[in-house]
Amino acid sequence: MRGRFVAGNWKMNGSLAANAALLQAVSAGTQSLAGVECAVCVPFPYLAQAAQALKGALPVLGAQTVSEHAAGAYTGEVSASMLAEFGCRYVLVGHSERRSIFGESDAQVAAKFVAAAGAGIVPLLCLGESLAEREAGRTEEVVGRQLDAVMDTAGVQALAGAVLAYEPVWAIGTGRTASPQQAQDVHAFLRSRVAARDAKVAQGLRILYGGSVKASNASEIFAMADVDGGLIGGASLVANDFLAICNAARKG
Ligand code: 13P
């Protein structure tokens, strides 16, 4: 069956001193998590520090975005091959903050997905609807469109080596979590959307839930049939909270 996976997204947080303590604690606490893969997605300047601290063990290293371009005159951007050189195994693509604040389109997210996969980095594709979209009953339309953009560009087989993260925008950093059933409903929808193209890929696809996951609510969310783990923002900055969530994934 699908393995459990918990990824931390530090977003734009951290300092050399704070990271050293956090990486040390998280690394020490994740070595014995049988059946749960853990990752931390750190800001670009800290990739080298994190790679050094984690030494190829758990949690594995990830980044938070990637350029869709391979190289060239793209000031400020970071390519997938650069991330690979620093030992990144995962990269978030299409996080809602990238889509809404930095204007990333579905097509651009799909191109980033392809660039990451082409460099041997597992894309962690984020999907999610806004509050207005949910209230208008458009959740499936929105996440379906976001998913189709990637499947149309990369092909459904590309999802065999990827991870999805359903992150309702209204639940991110708000303390307002989707109910376990709300998460399950969207996860099942996403899996069926993939299954319509390839049942085997859909069956093996890990789909994480993200949005105000905490130690106190992780177990009930991870207990749902189509939830394979979590993408954790704020709580990934506190070692004990992140470790408790990783442990909940093991038990759930
Ligand atoms: P929070 O866990 O802080 O709500 O953030 C979720 C998120 O955006 C992870 O990518």
XYZ file of C-alpha atoms and ligand atoms in Angstrom:
262
model
C 0.000 0.000 0.000
C 0.924 3.652 -0.155
C 3.476 4.781 2.421
C 2.762 7.664 4.749
C 4.517 10.965 4.140
C 4.793 14.140 6.216
C 6.520 17.187 4.749
C 7.290 20.435 6.522
C 7.125 23.698 4.595
C 9.124 26.273 6.510
C 7.989 29.037 4.123
C 10.109 32.204 4.551
C 11.217 31.465 8.098
C 14.479 30.541 9.739
C 17.979 31.688 10.610
C 21.242 29.782 10.721
C 21.043 29.509 14.497
C 17.362 28.560 14.704
C 17.689 26.067 11.843
C 20.606 24.295 13.474
C 18.552 23.536 16.567
C 15.404 22.621 14.626
C 17.215 20.346 12.152
C 19.071 18.619 14.938
C 15.896 17.921 16.906
C 13.805 16.868 13.918
C 16.567 14.656 12.593
C 17.003 12.938 15.960
C 13.264 12.372 16.282
C 12.546 10.983 12.828
C 15.085 8.163 12.619
C 12.783 5.522 14.075
C 9.545 6.396 12.262
C 8.932 3.079 10.574
C 6.652 3.447 7.582
C 6.625 7.250 7.535
C 8.776 9.283 5.198
C 9.514 12.817 6.400
C 10.816 15.822 4.511
C 11.549 19.466 5.229
C 11.248 22.110 2.517
C 13.600 24.918 3.499
C 14.356 28.352 1.980
C 17.012 28.270 -0.783
C 19.872 29.844 1.215
C 19.567 27.154 3.874
C 19.693 24.134 1.549
C 23.404 23.640 2.109
C 23.051 23.949 5.874
C 20.143 21.497 5.915
C 21.877 19.024 3.594
C 24.888 19.081 5.898
C 22.799 18.684 9.052
C 20.611 15.887 7.697
C 23.441 13.971 6.035
C 21.134 12.116 3.676
C 19.068 10.627 6.531
C 15.542 11.558 7.599
C 13.993 13.988 7.151
C 14.886 14.242 3.488
C 15.480 17.619 1.947
C 13.113 19.655 -0.168
C 12.777 23.140 -1.631
C 9.727 25.372 -1.880
C 9.679 26.273 -5.570
C 11.790 25.882 -8.703
C 12.223 27.687 -11.971
C 10.596 26.164 -15.027
C 13.715 27.155 -16.969
C 16.946 25.152 -17.107
C 19.429 28.046 -17.081
C 19.980 31.535 -18.375
C 18.863 35.132 -17.926
C 16.259 34.625 -15.184
C 17.552 36.847 -12.398
C 16.659 35.595 -8.962
C 15.488 32.164 -10.082
C 16.823 28.736 -9.056
C 16.865 25.770 -11.445
C 15.970 22.169 -10.756
C 19.526 21.002 -11.484
C 20.796 23.441 -8.825
C 18.376 21.948 -6.313
C 19.520 18.455 -7.262
C 23.129 19.440 -6.640
C 22.205 20.403 -3.096
C 20.595 17.048 -2.416
C 16.941 18.037 -2.772
C 14.698 15.041 -3.196
C 11.434 17.011 -3.230
C 10.230 20.405 -4.375
C 6.868 22.054 -3.827
C 5.254 23.259 -7.038
C 2.131 25.358 -7.233
C 1.841 26.225 -3.551
C -1.164 28.537 -3.187
C 1.102 31.362 -1.998
C 3.077 31.051 -5.232
C -0.123 31.010 -7.249
C -1.842 33.917 -5.471
C 1.043 36.205 -4.435
C 3.423 35.569 -7.324
C 0.820 34.973 -10.012
C 1.895 31.490 -11.059
C -0.527 30.135 -13.634
C -1.608 26.524 -14.063
C 0.586 26.341 -17.174
C 3.610 27.691 -15.308
C 3.068 25.246 -12.444
C 2.892 22.415 -14.976
C 6.181 23.592 -16.525
C 7.800 23.674 -13.077
C 6.541 20.152 -12.433
C 8.159 18.965 -15.661
C 11.428 20.784 -14.878
C 11.651 19.219 -11.417
C 10.880 15.711 -12.604
C 13.384 16.108 -15.418
C 16.118 16.777 -12.872
C 15.157 13.733 -10.830
C 13.418 15.727 -8.102
C 9.993 14.579 -6.922
C 7.436 17.331 -7.489
C 5.039 17.858 -4.620
C 2.131 19.402 -6.499
C -0.085 21.649 -4.369
C -3.749 22.147 -5.242
C -6.521 23.971 -3.470
C -9.523 26.257 -3.702
C -10.130 29.650 -2.114
C -12.921 30.267 0.372
C -15.003 32.046 -2.267
C -14.560 29.113 -4.637
C -15.602 26.607 -1.962
C -18.630 28.665 -0.990
C -19.618 28.875 -4.632
C -19.482 25.066 -4.853
C -16.527 25.207 -7.231
C -13.958 23.160 -5.257
C -13.872 20.173 -7.626
C -13.832 22.389 -10.691
C -10.817 24.329 -9.363
C -8.672 21.454 -8.095
C -9.637 19.389 -11.137
C -8.449 22.168 -13.433
C -5.173 22.516 -11.484
C -4.574 18.765 -11.682
C -5.539 18.453 -15.349
C -3.074 21.188 -16.293
C -0.249 19.014 -15.015
C -1.592 15.730 -16.396
C -2.171 17.301 -19.821
C 1.385 18.667 -19.920
C 3.399 15.976 -18.171
C 1.211 12.938 -18.846
C -0.513 10.856 -16.192
C 2.518 8.578 -15.899
C 4.506 11.488 -14.496
C 2.278 11.330 -11.422
C 3.662 7.874 -10.664
C 6.772 9.622 -9.389
C 5.038 12.556 -7.726
C 3.050 13.539 -4.649
C -0.120 15.663 -4.464
C -0.962 18.006 -1.621
C -4.514 19.254 -1.207
C -4.313 22.573 0.609
C -7.562 24.533 0.803
C -6.463 28.169 0.800
C -8.948 29.034 3.533
C -7.277 26.552 5.883
C -3.682 27.718 5.411
C -2.321 29.552 8.433
C -5.840 30.349 9.610
C -6.283 27.756 12.322
C -9.373 26.655 10.409
C -8.751 23.088 9.308
C -10.815 21.213 6.777
C -12.827 18.540 8.544
C -11.522 15.021 7.993
C -14.527 14.346 5.769
C -13.967 17.507 3.708
C -10.348 16.456 3.165
C -11.361 12.891 2.318
C -13.957 14.056 -0.202
C -11.460 16.152 -2.154
C -8.715 13.539 -1.910
C -11.083 10.869 -3.249
C -12.101 13.215 -6.050
C -8.454 13.841 -6.993
C -7.655 10.147 -6.933
C -10.640 9.340 -9.134
C -9.611 12.088 -11.550
C -6.214 10.417 -11.918
C -7.837 6.954 -12.063
C -9.890 8.049 -15.065
C -6.563 8.218 -16.919
C -4.642 5.436 -15.147
C -6.033 3.336 -12.294
C -2.663 1.978 -11.224
C -1.045 5.402 -10.964
C -4.040 6.622 -8.952
C -3.839 3.693 -6.559
C -0.177 4.344 -5.758
C -0.387 8.143 -5.603
C 0.273 9.737 -2.242
C -2.072 12.649 -1.526
C -1.214 14.838 1.470
C -3.521 17.241 3.261
C -2.238 20.679 4.268
C -3.837 23.575 6.129
C -3.588 24.174 9.877
C -2.515 20.604 10.647
C -1.460 20.369 14.277
C -0.511 17.602 16.660
C -4.038 17.774 18.052
C -5.897 17.220 14.759
C -3.400 15.182 12.695
C -4.572 11.713 13.719
C -8.202 12.181 12.712
C -7.224 13.637 9.327
C -4.613 10.948 8.634
C -7.184 8.266 9.502
C -9.145 9.005 6.309
C -8.766 6.440 3.536
C -7.393 8.741 0.843
C -5.203 10.915 3.095
C -1.628 9.661 2.965
C 0.001 12.249 5.206
C 0.365 15.988 5.624
C 2.047 19.131 4.368
C 2.768 21.163 7.453
C 3.441 24.901 7.620
C 3.533 26.616 11.014
C 3.788 23.451 13.074
C 6.880 22.345 11.138
C 8.827 25.178 12.766
C 8.444 23.649 16.233
C 10.354 20.376 16.503
C 8.076 18.714 19.037
C 4.939 19.661 17.111
C 6.349 18.414 13.806
C 7.527 15.179 15.402
C 4.130 14.611 17.021
C 2.500 14.994 13.600
C 5.005 12.557 12.062
C 4.147 10.108 14.831
C 0.435 10.550 14.199
C 1.063 9.515 10.585
C 2.649 6.317 11.843
C -0.240 5.393 14.082
C -3.065 6.537 11.843
P -0.124 25.898 7.896
O 0.141 24.489 8.377
O 0.666 26.929 8.613
O -1.592 26.178 7.829
O 0.406 25.946 6.370
C 0.008 24.991 5.481
C 0.839 25.133 4.264
O 0.672 26.051 3.489
C 1.885 24.135 4.024
O 2.395 24.234 2.734
